XYZ file of C-alpha atoms in Angstrom:
349
model
C 30.611 -12.124 33.915
C 34.332 -9.560 33.368
C 34.322 -9.990 29.513
C 30.683 -8.386 30.046
C 31.577 -5.815 32.470
C 34.731 -4.528 29.825
C 31.898 -5.132 26.616
C 30.970 -1.616 26.883
C 34.456 -0.353 27.113
C 35.439 -1.628 23.612
C 35.330 1.237 21.082
C 32.154 1.624 19.026
C 33.015 0.103 15.730
C 33.972 -2.911 17.464
C 30.547 -2.382 19.730
C 28.865 -2.252 16.367
C 30.471 -5.051 14.486
C 29.294 -7.391 16.940
C 25.597 -5.679 17.264
C 25.732 -6.426 14.083
C 25.613 -10.436 14.402
C 22.628 -9.936 17.096
C 19.038 -10.952 15.666
C 15.755 -8.443 17.166
C 15.679 -10.474 20.154
C 18.655 -10.095 21.304
C 18.756 -6.445 20.585
C 16.260 -5.230 22.263
C 17.954 -7.169 25.661
C 21.002 -5.189 24.818
C 19.883 -2.017 24.878
C 19.074 -2.557 27.807
C 22.096 -3.430 29.203
C 23.518 0.432 29.281
C 23.072 3.829 28.071
C 26.021 3.489 25.364
C 24.245 0.643 24.469
C 20.859 1.607 23.740
C 22.264 4.523 21.367
C 23.892 2.470 19.710
C 21.973 -0.225 18.772
C 19.217 3.356 17.872
C 20.908 3.530 15.135
C 19.804 2.951 11.655
C 22.983 0.815 10.617
C 21.987 -2.236 12.996
C 18.424 -2.214 11.539
C 18.838 -2.040 7.975
C 19.775 -5.888 7.761
C 16.659 -7.110 9.607
C 14.554 -3.718 8.064
C 15.290 -5.932 4.621
C 13.527 -9.490 5.342
C 10.921 -8.237 7.165
C 7.682 -7.181 6.026
C 6.073 -3.633 5.141
C 9.705 -1.449 6.720
C 9.876 0.705 3.769
C 12.820 -0.851 2.910
C 12.289 -1.779 -0.749
C 13.555 -4.547 -2.960
C 16.505 -2.619 -4.507
C 17.374 -0.711 -0.693
C 15.645 2.631 -1.546
C 14.362 3.811 1.640
C 10.804 5.083 1.649
C 10.770 6.471 5.408
C 14.310 8.055 6.476
C 12.041 10.541 8.670
C 11.237 7.007 10.741
C 13.922 5.633 12.465
C 14.586 1.745 11.217
C 14.168 0.199 15.117
C 10.482 1.819 15.108
C 10.526 0.118 11.829
C 10.979 -2.883 12.930
C 8.890 -2.885 15.960
C 5.551 -1.642 13.626
C 6.604 -4.543 11.567
C 5.675 -7.930 14.334
C 2.570 -5.782 14.533
C 1.878 -5.857 10.730
C 3.077 -9.774 10.669
C 1.071 -10.608 14.119
C -2.475 -8.598 12.927
C -1.603 -6.487 15.987
C -3.440 -2.976 15.683
C -6.269 -0.725 17.179
C -8.716 0.343 14.900
C -10.366 3.947 14.323
C -13.335 5.478 12.150
C -11.909 8.594 10.788
C -14.642 9.632 8.153
C -17.935 8.764 8.060
C -20.175 10.016 4.615
C -24.641 9.808 4.388
C -24.938 8.083 1.706
C -23.182 5.165 0.267
C -19.970 6.134 -2.243
C -17.730 3.492 -4.100
C -14.889 5.711 -2.799
C -10.826 5.267 -3.935
C -8.378 7.585 -2.067
C -4.459 8.600 -1.954
C -2.178 9.366 0.862
C 1.186 11.584 0.430
C 3.089 13.519 2.995
C 0.957 16.494 2.602
C -2.405 15.723 1.350
C -5.205 12.957 1.583
C -7.225 12.853 -2.439
C -10.785 11.341 -1.909
C -13.117 10.679 -5.009
C -16.405 11.093 -4.369
C -19.031 10.121 -7.770
C -17.130 12.338 -10.385
C -15.153 14.774 -8.372
C -10.815 14.113 -7.047
C -11.491 15.884 -4.134
C -7.786 16.900 -1.762
C -7.793 17.802 2.067
C -4.458 19.340 3.731
C -3.801 16.550 6.471
C -2.887 18.089 9.503
C 0.260 17.870 11.319
C -0.363 14.296 13.031
C -0.118 12.718 9.569
C -4.168 11.225 10.293
C -6.691 13.864 10.181
C -7.582 16.370 7.983
C -9.612 18.743 7.645
C -12.736 18.371 6.600
C -13.406 21.029 3.340
C -11.282 20.125 0.561
C -8.527 23.234 -0.920
C -9.004 21.049 -4.326
C -12.095 19.737 -6.330
C -10.616 17.734 -9.781
C -13.188 16.823 -12.297
C -13.766 15.872 -16.291
C -15.216 12.233 -16.538
C -18.680 12.397 -17.762
C -19.082 9.086 -14.589
C -18.054 8.236 -11.884
C -14.250 7.902 -11.551
C -13.856 3.964 -10.117
C -10.285 5.025 -9.741
C -7.476 7.494 -9.383
C -3.727 7.415 -8.320
C -1.205 10.405 -7.866
C 2.072 10.181 -9.774
C 4.003 12.841 -8.648
C 2.702 16.326 -9.958
C 0.370 13.785 -11.700
C -3.362 12.979 -10.679
C -4.768 9.868 -13.832
C -8.127 9.123 -13.325
C -10.337 6.061 -14.705
C -14.069 6.015 -15.324
C -17.057 4.735 -16.237
C -17.642 6.239 -19.011
C -14.021 4.212 -20.160
C -11.593 6.857 -20.492
C -7.747 7.647 -18.554
C -7.888 11.332 -17.229
C -4.853 12.724 -16.999
C -4.307 16.339 -14.582
C -1.556 18.055 -12.867
C -1.595 19.641 -10.240
C 0.935 21.995 -11.190
C -0.517 24.191 -13.761
C -3.916 23.728 -15.830
C -2.491 20.624 -17.933
C -5.572 18.020 -18.949
C -5.755 15.207 -21.119
C -8.396 12.843 -21.485
C -8.549 9.522 -23.590
C -10.259 6.413 -24.606
C -8.676 3.193 -22.987
C -10.549 0.284 -22.368
C -14.202 -0.322 -24.315
C -16.370 -0.643 -20.703
C -15.513 1.207 -17.460
C -11.823 2.058 -16.240
C -11.997 -0.217 -12.499
C -8.704 -0.004 -11.813
C -5.642 2.105 -12.424
C -1.327 2.703 -11.721
C 1.225 4.394 -12.389
C 5.064 4.523 -11.783
C 7.960 6.914 -13.876
C 6.562 7.788 -17.456
C 4.756 4.552 -17.299
C 0.444 4.081 -16.076
C -1.710 0.485 -15.951
C -5.069 0.501 -15.993
C -7.418 -2.649 -15.820
C -11.238 -2.972 -17.123
C -14.127 -4.858 -17.067
C -13.553 -5.779 -20.640
C -11.118 -8.860 -18.985
C -8.383 -6.769 -20.287
C -5.559 -4.561 -18.875
C -3.435 -1.940 -20.682
C -0.114 -0.660 -20.424
C 0.039 3.353 -21.648
C 2.719 5.179 -21.744
C 2.967 9.128 -19.590
C 5.704 10.623 -21.988
C 4.666 13.883 -22.171
C 5.069 13.008 -27.450
C 3.525 10.216 -26.260
C 0.542 10.063 -23.759
C -2.050 8.182 -24.545
C -0.275 5.481 -26.781
C -0.638 1.447 -25.521
C 1.702 -0.062 -25.163
C 1.055 -3.684 -24.332
C -2.468 -5.406 -23.672
C -2.853 -8.904 -21.264
C -5.541 -10.699 -21.660
C -6.630 -11.533 -17.891
C -9.908 -13.990 -19.295
C -11.224 -12.492 -16.314
C -12.928 -8.815 -15.377
C -9.429 -6.950 -13.731
C -10.609 -5.026 -11.008
C -7.539 -3.959 -9.169
C -3.835 -3.842 -10.678
C -0.102 -2.768 -8.918
C 3.063 -1.926 -11.299
C 6.685 -3.550 -9.953
C 8.524 -0.242 -8.446
C 11.321 -1.557 -10.940
C 8.459 -1.412 -14.009
C 9.364 -5.040 -14.492
C 6.052 -6.644 -13.620
C 2.144 -5.561 -13.582
C 0.306 -7.434 -10.748
C -3.854 -7.673 -11.053
C -6.806 -9.092 -9.137
C -9.372 -9.989 -11.036
C -13.364 -11.138 -9.851
C -12.702 -14.351 -9.411
C -15.005 -16.160 -12.036
C -13.196 -17.043 -14.896
C -9.916 -18.108 -13.710
C -9.340 -20.032 -9.746
C -6.120 -17.813 -8.919
C -6.968 -14.054 -8.942
C -4.198 -12.942 -7.276
C -1.439 -12.369 -10.382
C 1.919 -10.926 -11.721
C 2.983 -10.787 -14.618
C 6.365 -9.886 -16.669
C 6.143 -7.536 -19.622
C 5.873 -10.449 -21.943
C 2.377 -10.831 -20.091
C 3.290 -13.741 -18.897
C 1.991 -15.149 -15.377
C 4.448 -15.822 -13.428
C 3.388 -15.583 -9.815
C -0.071 -17.004 -8.677
C -1.963 -16.878 -5.052
C -5.898 -18.151 -4.835
C -8.482 -16.434 -2.492
C -9.849 -18.175 -0.181
C -13.425 -17.824 -0.095
C -13.350 -16.215 -3.376
C -13.843 -13.317 -2.783
C -12.908 -10.232 -6.035
C -10.095 -8.229 -5.052
C -11.014 -4.643 -5.132
C -7.992 -2.959 -4.809
C -3.643 -3.756 -3.615
C -0.692 -2.885 -2.777
C 3.023 -3.675 -2.218
C 5.687 -2.510 -0.201
C 8.252 -2.762 -2.783
C 9.295 -5.980 -0.816
C 7.541 -8.784 -0.017
C 3.498 -7.500 1.656
C 1.112 -7.220 0.073
C -2.275 -6.002 1.227
C -5.700 -6.718 -0.798
C -8.966 -5.631 -0.383
C -12.218 -7.691 -1.186
C -15.543 -7.217 -2.733
C -17.221 -8.782 0.427
C -17.982 -8.702 4.326
C -14.870 -5.327 4.856
C -12.103 -8.097 4.529
C -8.011 -6.915 4.447
C -6.273 -9.667 4.004
C -2.174 -9.104 4.043
C 0.345 -11.132 2.458
C 3.814 -12.369 2.315
C 5.333 -12.837 -0.873
C 7.582 -15.599 0.449
C 4.086 -17.986 1.335
C 1.415 -19.389 -0.303
C -1.559 -18.550 2.482
C -2.608 -14.983 3.237
C -0.463 -14.012 6.375
C -3.407 -11.947 8.067
C -7.209 -11.157 8.051
C -9.329 -7.963 9.607
C -13.169 -8.173 9.143
C -13.621 -4.349 9.588
C -16.753 -3.830 11.781
C -19.714 -2.861 9.371
C -23.355 -2.313 9.387
C -23.886 -4.208 6.466
C -21.545 -6.291 3.954
C -19.097 -3.544 1.923
C -16.688 -4.215 -0.322
C -12.788 -2.985 0.733
C -12.924 0.139 -2.632
C -9.825 0.893 -0.771
C -6.287 0.784 0.732
C -3.328 2.228 0.910
C -0.257 1.776 4.348
C 2.444 3.436 5.288
C 4.748 1.687 7.754
C 2.897 2.509 10.596
C -0.762 2.651 8.676
C -3.510 1.411 7.479
C -5.738 3.430 5.345
C -9.526 1.407 4.228
C -12.595 3.193 2.151
C -15.780 1.280 2.437
C -19.127 2.167 0.735
C -19.702 4.601 4.211
C -16.457 5.386 6.288
C -13.252 5.607 6.149
C -11.522 3.636 8.382
C -7.781 3.839 10.150
C -5.799 0.696 11.860
C -2.874 1.709 13.364
C 0.279 -0.854 13.775
C 2.185 1.338 16.486
C 0.045 0.524 18.998
C -0.636 -3.774 19.636
C -4.662 -4.826 20.796
C -3.517 -8.420 22.081
C -7.529 -8.769 20.861
C -6.285 -8.492 16.935
C -4.760 -11.318 15.412
C -6.011 -14.005 17.335
């Protein structure tokens, strides 16, 4: 008892060292002891070790913090909700006719594709709702935009015309080139690299360097139609999601020698239309049927959580994007949001 009473009198650096050996539950209890403990335990330095091994906290495998404006203590709390599937579901936007939408988010904009156009909507301060009238519209494809990605000042899109189009949001720069024999179903870009996937059963890696734009660096033959792709933050590997027709494992990771190094099976044999990684352990995937979103932990072989988005009829999850606290999904008729800052006890059961 005397030791407990003396603890608050210890120097801060000693207390921080002692607290660093505690787990999430113990830190939560210690923060309720007194104001001094509560203040110390709110510091990011105590939570970084826990955040590195938790799902979707914004800490990448390299240790980079992608959401430094949000306290790590809060992000670890959100991580528990992701792991347990606890969230609040909301429809942000509906449209009259069924579309094949794709979306991207950054700090200030929500980009949404509709037919052959890509529209930019400014996000409001709450980071969830957005103005219904777009500020900018990007065009160029002769067919519908299948997928697009925002890489710094570039909007890179793949279309039903088999082309990749690169637009610069800061100036009038525009480039287009033929990429696949059939429609470009999916695309991703990081650094100076673009990766695309197609119905022609290939994924291709392209240069985004201005002097080599449109040059194909590698071709990966997947033996199945490619519906989704993602580049590892280290630029060392590529992830593909295929149609689940010609290969039993539609979710695969390839190294740059085009060898499959990791595989996961989809329980219901559905094509994976979209996927995103947190840059560490978590993968979120959207399937071609019933509005199904799955969360995966790369340290496990089975899916971690599954969400069936309410829908009057079956719709693929055409696109999903997430932050540490919210997951946004685009279906044929609406834009959904899952809010993991609020725990819904009915979810994840």
